[in-house]
Short mmCIF file of C-alpha atoms in Angstrom, two decimals:
data_model
loop_
_atom_site.label_atom_id
_atom_site.label_comp_id
_atom_site.label_asym_id
_atom_site.label_seq_id
_atom_site.Cartn_x
_atom_site.Cartn_y
_atom_site.Cartn_z
CA MET J 17 134.79 156.41 40.28
CA THR J 18 135.36 153.57 37.82
CA VAL J 19 135.88 154.61 34.24
CA THR J 20 134.78 152.56 31.26
CA LEU J 21 136.17 154.67 28.43
CA GLY J 22 139.61 153.64 27.23
CA MET J 23 140.68 152.19 30.54
CA PRO J 24 137.77 149.91 31.43
CA THR J 25 138.40 149.28 35.09
CA TYR J 26 140.63 152.17 36.07
CA LEU J 27 139.57 153.24 39.53
CA THR J 28 140.32 156.94 39.82
CA ARG J 29 139.32 157.10 43.47
CA PRO J 30 139.28 154.46 46.17
CA PRO J 31 135.91 153.01 47.08
CA ASP J 32 133.91 155.16 49.47
CA GLN J 33 134.17 154.22 53.08
CA PRO J 34 130.92 155.17 54.77
CA ALA J 35 131.48 157.18 57.92
CA PRO J 36 130.46 155.30 61.05
CA THR J 37 127.29 156.46 62.74
CA LEU J 38 128.34 157.06 66.29
CA THR J 39 126.15 157.43 69.30
CA THR J 40 128.99 157.73 71.78
CA PRO J 41 132.57 159.03 71.49
CA GLN J 42 135.00 156.37 70.28
CA PRO J 43 138.76 156.30 70.81
CA VAL J 44 141.02 156.23 67.74
CA THR J 45 144.22 154.46 68.67
CA ASN J 46 146.15 155.31 65.53
CA LEU J 47 145.23 158.46 63.66
CA ASP J 48 147.50 157.45 60.77
CA GLU J 49 145.12 154.65 59.91
CA LEU J 50 142.27 157.12 59.75
CA ILE J 51 144.26 159.40 57.45
CA ASP J 52 145.58 156.60 55.26
CA GLY J 53 142.09 155.32 54.61
CA THR J 54 140.74 158.60 53.32
CA ALA J 55 143.29 161.29 52.78
CA ALA J 56 146.66 159.82 51.90
CA CYS J 57 148.31 159.62 48.52
CA SER J 58 147.82 156.29 46.84
CA CYS J 59 151.21 156.06 45.17
CA GLU J 60 153.24 157.69 47.96
CA ALA J 61 155.29 159.57 45.40
CA GLY J 62 152.84 162.43 45.63
CA ASP J 63 152.64 162.41 49.38
CA ASP J 64 155.55 161.46 51.51
CA ASN J 65 158.15 161.22 48.78
CA PRO J 66 161.50 161.83 50.43
CA HIS J 67 163.62 164.48 48.84
CA MET V 15 147.18 177.90 73.67
CA HIS V 16 144.59 175.17 73.20
CA ASP V 17 145.00 171.73 74.73
CA LEU V 18 142.46 170.14 72.43
CA ILE V 19 141.25 170.58 68.89
CA VAL V 20 137.73 169.61 67.93
CA ALA V 21 137.46 169.44 64.17
CA PRO V 22 135.35 168.07 61.37
CA PHE V 23 137.30 165.44 59.42
CA LEU V 24 135.52 164.53 56.18
CA ASP V 25 132.24 163.02 57.37
CA THR V 26 133.35 162.57 60.96
CA TYR V 27 134.31 164.71 63.93
CA LEU V 28 137.53 164.38 65.89
CA VAL V 29 138.96 165.44 69.20
CA LEU V 30 142.73 165.80 68.89
CA HIS V 31 145.50 166.61 71.31
CA PRO V 32 148.45 168.35 69.64
CA GLY V 33 151.41 166.03 69.42
CA ALA V 34 149.37 162.89 70.10
CA SER V 35 148.98 160.08 67.60
CA SER V 36 145.64 158.98 69.00
CA GLY V 37 142.32 160.76 69.06
CA ILE V 38 138.61 160.47 69.66
CA GLN V 39 135.76 160.32 67.17
CA LEU V 40 132.68 162.24 68.21
CA PRO V 41 129.05 161.82 67.26
CA SER V 42 127.86 164.84 65.29
CA GLY V 43 125.61 165.90 68.16
CA HIS V 44 128.58 166.24 70.49
CA TYR V 45 130.36 168.39 67.90
CA ASP V 46 127.28 170.56 67.40
CA THR V 47 127.02 171.12 71.14
CA LEU V 48 130.60 172.35 71.32
CA ALA V 49 130.31 174.45 68.17
CA ALA V 50 127.25 176.19 69.55
CA CYS V 51 128.94 177.17 72.84
CA ASP V 52 130.06 180.75 73.27
CA GLY V 53 133.16 179.39 74.97
CA HIS V 54 132.93 181.44 78.15
CA GLY V 55 131.80 178.53 80.28
CA PRO V 56 133.86 175.58 81.48
CA VAL V 57 134.78 172.55 79.43
CA PRO V 58 131.89 170.05 79.56
CA GLY V 59 132.45 167.23 81.99
CA TRP V 60 132.19 164.57 79.30
CA LEU V 61 135.04 166.15 77.35
CA THR V 62 137.19 166.54 80.45
CA ASP V 63 136.64 162.86 81.18
CA LEU V 64 137.52 161.86 77.61
CA ALA V 65 140.75 163.88 77.68
CA ALA V 66 141.71 162.25 80.96
CA SER V 67 141.05 158.73 79.73
CA GLN V 68 142.56 159.14 76.26
CA TRP V 69 145.69 161.16 77.03
CA ALA V 70 145.86 161.28 80.84
CA LEU V 71 145.30 164.99 80.33
CA ALA V 72 144.07 166.99 83.32
CA LEU V 73 142.31 170.04 81.91
CA ASP V 74 142.29 173.09 84.14
CA PRO V 75 138.67 173.46 85.33
CA ALA V 76 139.22 177.18 85.89
CA ARG V 77 139.96 177.84 82.21
CA PRO V 78 136.99 178.53 79.99
CA LEU V 79 136.25 176.31 77.02
CA ARG V 80 137.47 178.82 74.44
CA GLU V 81 140.95 178.90 75.99
CA THR V 82 141.22 175.13 76.31
CA VAL V 83 139.48 173.74 73.26
CA LEU V 84 139.78 175.06 69.72
CA VAL V 85 136.53 174.15 68.00
CA ARG V 86 137.04 174.38 64.27
CA PRO V 87 134.06 175.18 62.05
CA ARG V 88 132.79 172.97 59.26
CA SER V 89 134.30 173.84 55.89
CA SER V 90 132.30 173.81 52.70
CA PHE V 91 135.49 172.83 50.86
CA GLY V 92 135.64 169.49 52.64
CA TYR V 93 139.38 168.96 52.57
CA SER V 94 141.05 167.22 55.48
CA ARG V 95 144.71 167.41 54.71
CA ALA V 96 147.18 169.61 52.83
CA SER V 97 150.87 169.80 52.10
CA TRP V 98 152.75 173.02 51.55
CA GLU V 99 156.17 173.68 50.17
CA ILE V 100 157.05 176.76 52.12
CA ASN V 101 160.14 177.20 49.97
CA LEU V 102 161.96 175.01 47.47
CA GLY V 103 165.34 176.26 48.63
CA CYS V 104 167.54 173.65 50.27
CA ASN V 105 170.90 173.51 51.97
CA TYR V 106 171.70 170.21 50.23
CA ALA V 107 172.17 169.26 46.59
CA CYS V 108 170.94 165.67 46.42
CA SER V 109 171.01 164.13 42.95
CA HIS V 110 167.89 162.07 43.59
CA CYS V 111 165.67 165.03 44.56
CA TYR V 112 162.43 165.07 42.60
CA LEU V 113 162.22 168.84 42.86
CA GLY V 114 165.05 169.32 40.39
CA LEU V 115 166.22 172.91 40.45
CA LYS V 116 165.48 174.10 43.96
CA GLU V 117 165.12 177.84 43.70
CA PHE V 118 165.02 179.77 46.94
CA SER V 119 161.85 181.73 46.55
CA GLY V 120 158.46 181.97 48.11
CA LEU V 121 155.75 184.29 49.32
CA PRO V 122 156.32 187.32 51.57
CA TRP V 123 155.07 186.85 55.12
CA GLU V 124 151.72 188.58 54.63
CA GLN V 125 150.92 186.25 51.75
CA LYS V 126 152.15 183.21 53.64
CA ALA V 127 149.85 184.10 56.52
CA ARG V 128 146.95 184.56 54.13
CA LEU V 129 147.67 181.18 52.59
CA ILE V 130 147.82 179.43 55.97
CA HIS V 131 144.41 180.87 56.83
CA MET V 132 143.15 179.52 53.52
CA LEU V 133 144.47 176.05 54.31
CA ALA V 134 142.56 176.11 57.58
CA ASP V 135 139.44 177.48 55.91
CA ALA V 136 139.65 174.69 53.34
CA GLY V 137 139.26 172.28 56.25
CA ALA V 138 142.80 170.93 56.49
CA VAL V 139 143.23 169.28 59.86
CA TRP V 140 146.61 167.81 59.00
CA LEU V 141 149.22 170.00 57.37
CA GLN V 142 152.59 168.88 56.09
CA ILE V 143 155.11 171.70 55.86
CA THR V 144 157.83 170.67 53.48
CA GLY V 145 160.34 172.14 51.07
CA GLY V 146 163.13 172.24 49.94
CA GLU V 147 164.31 172.32 53.49
CA PRO V 148 161.47 174.06 55.31
CA THR V 149 163.37 174.93 58.47
CA ILE V 150 165.74 177.25 56.63
CA ASP V 151 162.91 179.45 55.42
CA ARG V 152 163.03 182.70 57.36
CA HIS V 153 159.31 182.52 58.09
CA PHE V 154 159.23 178.87 59.12
CA VAL V 155 158.77 179.49 62.84
CA ASP V 156 156.05 182.08 62.28
CA ALA V 157 154.30 179.92 59.70
CA TYR V 158 154.39 176.84 61.92
CA THR V 159 153.11 178.87 64.87
CA LEU V 160 150.21 180.33 62.91
CA ALA V 161 149.20 176.93 61.51
CA PHE V 162 149.28 175.52 65.03
CA GLN V 163 147.21 178.39 66.38
CA LEU V 164 144.60 177.73 63.71
CA GLY V 165 144.22 174.16 64.92
CA MET V 166 146.21 172.13 62.44
CA MET V 167 148.15 168.99 63.29
CA ILE V 168 151.50 169.65 61.69
CA THR V 169 154.03 167.34 60.10
CA VAL V 170 157.40 168.82 59.18
CA SER V 171 159.36 167.10 56.45
CA THR V 172 163.03 167.92 56.97
CA ASN V 173 166.58 166.74 56.42
CA GLY V 174 167.14 167.29 60.13
CA SER V 175 170.14 169.51 59.71
CA ARG V 176 168.72 172.23 61.97
CA LEU V 177 166.77 170.16 64.47
CA TRP V 178 169.41 170.83 67.08
CA HIS V 179 168.78 174.58 66.87
CA PRO V 180 167.39 175.95 70.16
CA ASP V 181 164.72 178.01 68.39
CA LEU V 182 163.31 174.92 66.72
CA LEU V 183 163.55 172.72 69.78
CA ASP V 184 161.74 175.37 71.78
CA LEU V 185 159.08 175.70 69.08
CA PHE V 186 158.42 171.97 68.86
CA THR V 187 158.36 171.63 72.63
CA ARG V 188 155.89 174.48 73.15
CA LEU V 189 153.73 173.63 70.15
CA PRO V 190 154.06 169.88 69.59
CA PRO V 191 154.06 168.65 65.99
CA TYR V 192 152.10 165.63 64.90
CA ARG V 193 155.27 164.28 63.39
CA ILE V 194 158.73 165.26 62.24
CA VAL V 195 159.80 163.23 59.23
CA VAL V 196 163.56 163.18 58.80
CA SER V 197 165.14 161.93 55.60
CA VAL V 198 168.13 159.63 56.04
CA TYR V 199 170.77 159.79 53.32
CA GLY V 200 173.39 157.41 54.64
CA ALA V 201 174.77 155.66 57.68
CA THR V 202 178.29 157.05 57.40
CA GLU V 203 179.76 160.47 56.83
CA GLU V 204 181.26 159.41 53.52
CA SER V 205 178.06 158.22 51.87
CA TYR V 206 175.78 160.78 53.52
CA ASP V 207 177.89 163.78 52.56
CA GLY V 208 178.45 162.19 49.17
CA LEU V 209 174.71 161.99 48.51
CA THR V 210 173.88 165.47 49.77
CA GLN V 211 177.01 166.93 48.18
CA ARG V 212 177.51 169.00 51.32
CA ARG V 213 180.44 168.41 53.63
CA GLY V 214 179.33 168.29 57.26
CA SER V 215 175.76 167.27 56.48
CA PHE V 216 176.09 163.89 58.23
CA ASN V 217 177.30 165.59 61.38
CA ALA V 218 174.41 168.05 61.24
CA PHE V 219 171.97 165.15 60.75
CA THR V 220 173.30 163.13 63.70
CA ARG V 221 173.37 166.22 65.89
CA GLY V 222 169.81 167.10 64.90
CA LEU V 223 168.53 163.59 65.42
CA ALA V 224 170.16 163.35 68.84
CA ALA V 225 168.58 166.64 69.88
CA ALA V 226 165.18 165.50 68.60
CA ARG V 227 165.47 162.27 70.57
CA GLU V 228 166.50 164.20 73.66
CA GLY V 229 163.46 166.42 73.21
CA LYS V 230 161.25 163.35 72.73
CA LEU V 231 160.00 164.69 69.41
CA PRO V 232 157.80 162.36 67.35
CA ILE V 233 160.33 161.32 64.73
CA ARG V 234 159.81 159.18 61.68
CA LEU V 235 162.76 158.37 59.45
CA ASN V 236 162.46 158.23 55.68
CA ILE V 237 165.37 156.13 54.52
CA VAL V 238 166.42 157.01 50.98
CA VAL V 239 168.34 154.28 49.18
CA THR V 240 170.25 155.24 46.04
CA SER V 241 173.35 154.07 44.23
CA VAL V 242 175.42 156.30 46.50
CA ASN V 243 174.36 154.73 49.79
CA GLY V 244 172.76 151.43 48.74
CA HIS V 245 175.51 149.45 50.41
CA GLU V 246 174.44 150.99 53.70
CA SER V 247 170.72 150.28 53.46
CA ASP V 248 170.82 147.70 56.23
CA GLN V 249 172.83 150.05 58.42
CA MET V 250 170.31 152.83 57.92
CA VAL V 251 167.48 150.53 58.93
CA ALA V 252 169.51 149.41 61.93
CA LEU V 253 169.98 153.04 62.91
CA ALA V 254 166.22 153.55 62.92
CA GLU V 255 165.59 150.35 64.82
CA GLN V 256 168.30 151.09 67.35
CA PHE V 257 166.42 154.17 68.50
CA GLY V 258 162.96 152.75 67.96
CA HIS V 259 161.97 155.26 65.30
CA ASP V 260 159.16 154.52 62.86
CA HIS V 261 160.75 154.33 59.45
CA ALA V 262 160.00 153.82 55.79
CA VAL V 263 162.46 152.73 53.13
CA TYR V 264 162.31 154.41 49.74
CA VAL V 265 164.17 152.79 46.88
CA ASN V 266 162.29 154.08 43.82
CA MET V 267 163.10 157.64 42.92
CA THR V 268 160.76 159.61 40.70
CA PRO V 269 161.51 161.96 37.82
CA THR V 270 161.65 165.61 38.76
CA ILE V 271 158.49 167.65 38.82
CA HIS V 272 159.74 169.17 35.57
CA GLY V 273 159.87 165.76 33.93
CA GLY V 274 163.62 165.40 34.24
CA GLY V 275 165.06 161.91 34.35
CA GLU V 276 168.35 162.76 36.03
CA THR V 277 167.04 161.50 39.36
CA LEU V 278 166.50 158.03 37.93
CA THR V 279 170.15 157.58 37.09
CA VAL V 280 171.09 157.49 40.76
CA GLN V 281 168.66 154.72 41.68
CA SER V 282 170.22 151.58 43.09
CA ALA V 283 169.26 148.95 40.54
CA GLU V 284 169.62 146.11 42.99
CA HIS V 285 167.19 147.72 45.42
CA LEU V 286 164.43 148.71 43.00
CA ARG V 287 161.00 147.27 43.68
CA GLN V 288 157.71 147.44 41.91
CA ARG V 289 155.52 150.22 43.17
CA LYS V 290 152.32 149.52 44.99
CA PRO V 291 149.61 149.08 42.34
CA PHE V 292 147.45 152.14 41.96
CA GLY V 293 143.98 151.57 43.34
CA GLY V 294 142.47 155.01 43.08
CA CYS V 295 143.48 158.18 44.86
CA ASN V 296 141.68 161.00 46.63
CA ALA V 297 144.25 163.58 45.53
CA GLY V 298 142.47 166.84 44.87
CA HIS V 299 139.32 165.61 46.58
CA THR V 300 140.21 165.12 50.23
CA PHE V 301 143.73 166.56 50.18
CA PHE V 302 145.77 168.91 48.07
CA HIS V 303 149.19 170.47 47.72
CA VAL V 304 150.38 174.08 47.54
CA ASP V 305 153.72 175.20 46.14
CA PRO V 306 155.86 178.08 47.46
CA HIS V 307 153.98 180.61 45.35
CA GLY V 308 150.49 179.68 46.51
CA LEU V 309 149.67 177.52 43.50
CA ALA V 310 147.46 174.60 44.48
CA SER V 311 147.59 171.21 42.81
CA ILE V 312 146.05 167.84 43.48
CA CYS V 313 149.31 166.52 44.96
CA LYS V 314 153.07 166.94 44.73
CA VAL V 315 153.28 164.91 41.54
CA GLY V 316 150.20 166.04 39.63
CA ARG V 317 150.98 169.74 39.28
CA ASP V 318 149.30 170.45 35.97
CA ASP V 319 146.48 172.99 35.89
CA GLN V 320 147.55 174.62 39.14
CA ILE V 321 145.10 176.95 40.85
CA ASN V 322 146.40 180.29 42.05
CA LEU V 323 145.17 180.82 45.59
CA MET V 324 146.81 184.22 45.68
CA GLY V 325 144.61 185.55 42.89
CA PRO V 326 141.52 187.72 43.27
CA GLU V 327 139.26 184.69 43.74
CA GLY V 328 141.33 183.51 46.68
CA LEU V 329 140.25 180.23 48.22
CA GLU V 330 137.08 180.09 46.12
CA ALA V 331 139.27 179.09 43.19
CA LEU V 332 140.03 175.84 44.99
CA ARG V 333 136.55 174.57 44.20
CA GLY V 334 137.80 173.82 40.71
CA LEU V 335 140.37 171.33 41.96
CA HIS V 336 137.98 168.37 41.91
CA THR V 337 137.54 168.76 38.18
CA VAL V 338 141.28 169.04 37.71
CA ALA V 339 141.79 165.86 39.73
CA ASP V 340 139.37 163.83 37.67
CA ARG V 341 140.91 165.10 34.45
CA LEU V 342 144.50 164.35 35.48
CA MET V 343 143.63 160.87 36.71
CA LEU V 344 142.10 159.96 33.39
CA ARG V 345 144.72 161.35 31.09
CA THR V 346 146.24 158.49 29.16
CA GLY V 347 148.76 160.42 27.09
CA GLY V 348 151.84 158.37 26.44
CA CYS V 349 149.94 155.14 26.99
CA SER V 350 147.45 155.66 24.18
CA GLY V 351 146.95 152.46 22.29
CA CYS V 352 148.20 150.23 25.09
CA GLN V 353 146.45 146.89 24.68
CA LEU V 354 146.59 146.32 28.44
CA ALA V 355 144.98 149.62 29.42
CA GLY V 356 142.08 147.75 30.93
CA THR V 357 144.27 146.51 33.72
CA CYS V 358 146.38 149.64 34.18
CA ARG V 359 147.38 150.13 37.82
CA VAL V 360 149.61 153.20 37.63
CA CYS V 361 148.97 156.70 38.91
CA ARG V 362 148.49 158.69 35.71
CA PRO V 363 150.20 161.92 36.86
CA LEU V 364 153.18 159.84 37.98
CA ALA V 365 153.27 157.97 34.68
CA LYS V 366 153.32 161.29 32.87
CA HIS V 367 156.51 162.32 34.64
CA TYR V 368 158.19 159.05 33.67
CA GLN V 369 157.08 159.49 30.10
CA GLN V 370 158.35 163.06 29.97
CA ALA V 371 161.65 161.79 31.30
CA LYS V 372 161.66 159.13 28.57
CA ALA V 373 162.18 156.51 31.25
CA PRO V 374 162.04 152.82 30.39
CA LEU V 375 158.54 151.40 30.64
CA SER V 376 159.76 148.96 33.28
CA PHE V 377 160.33 151.87 35.67
CA TYR V 378 156.64 152.59 36.06
CA CYS V 379 154.42 150.19 34.15
CA GLN V 380 152.84 147.54 36.37
CA HIS V 381 152.41 145.12 33.49
CA GLY V 382 155.38 142.89 34.04
CA THR V 383 156.95 140.32 36.25
CA PRO V 384 155.67 140.63 39.82
CA GLN V 385 158.32 141.85 42.19
CA PRO V 386 158.35 142.68 45.87
CA GLN V 387 156.42 145.86 46.48
CA GLU V 388 158.04 149.11 47.39
CA ARG V 389 158.23 150.52 50.85
CA THR V 390 158.49 148.70 54.08
CA THR V 391 157.36 150.41 57.20
CA THR V 392 158.08 149.22 60.66
CA SER V 393 157.89 150.66 64.07
#
């Protein structure tokens, strides 16, 4: 979502990545890439922040 | 225990093998076929073939589907990932820790188990169990086991001090984690123990890491660079590279979750880098965080307007998290009146913590001289 009030181009969420339409099973070599694209924290501080 | 997990993941469907970093995406029809099975019959030939080609896994043809493959149902909540602080208690006293006061408290076992079921019901395929130091929680092994049984791919975020313990090694061998992330606080005993403020912590770390390597556990190292150990940053990276561990280097500390700025005073000024510009975040929409008391938030940083999953509404209350996420991401308090707001590229919940801590603008505002970006990851 892009907001136009106060912060004109502040993107609150990353652009949607349409899910692929599969007809056959497809290997995923690196699951991290799948997670990072859809379900990982953008700033890292809220995700994998070491403590 | 299951050899494979078949699970919805947002708008896709995955076949996963516990402990493996690769997987298989399925067409929805394949998922529907598996979900409709009663599980008494054998594993379909196509899935046996996929497991063999993807992981060299020879599934036992005599075992029925329900014993071999855990087919997770679709979730109306639509989450794919969660993190959970099982307990904020820790055996170290690091000055940089963003948790601030780390009180040793959490839910009783019955409530923990209820919460773990909720995480699964919310759709979480990946679960990060963190703390505090999660492995010192008395229910850690039971909690990990239950999450595994429910078909979650588990990451444990730890200081590594107990990784050598036979109970943990046995657990992680029997029920493989997706990843074990070990924080690195120094390359020598002097700096490591100095940072953790616990004598013997470096020895416990090296012992734990050696045991994890011996057990071939999937380790990633999070290298923490502060003013205490900054002179050893290259040595810490070398340590990771020596053993071929994935690693990330963290140089920017964050204020505590209570808005305290004491963590910022131990940053190594010469190592600071500009954070990655904020480009939108799915916090609260595709993933969420839960604290030791069952309070859900959009992430570890944005903890305002927490939702109590232990209340009478239970998991249903989580449906309100999307609204919370949108609200927190748009809150401009502290930056009101900024003439450059139109090009703001900072996570708003994170900015709020810096503002509460009365940190210099240069610590978090992206409007400034470009610098190298934070975090380098290599493998």
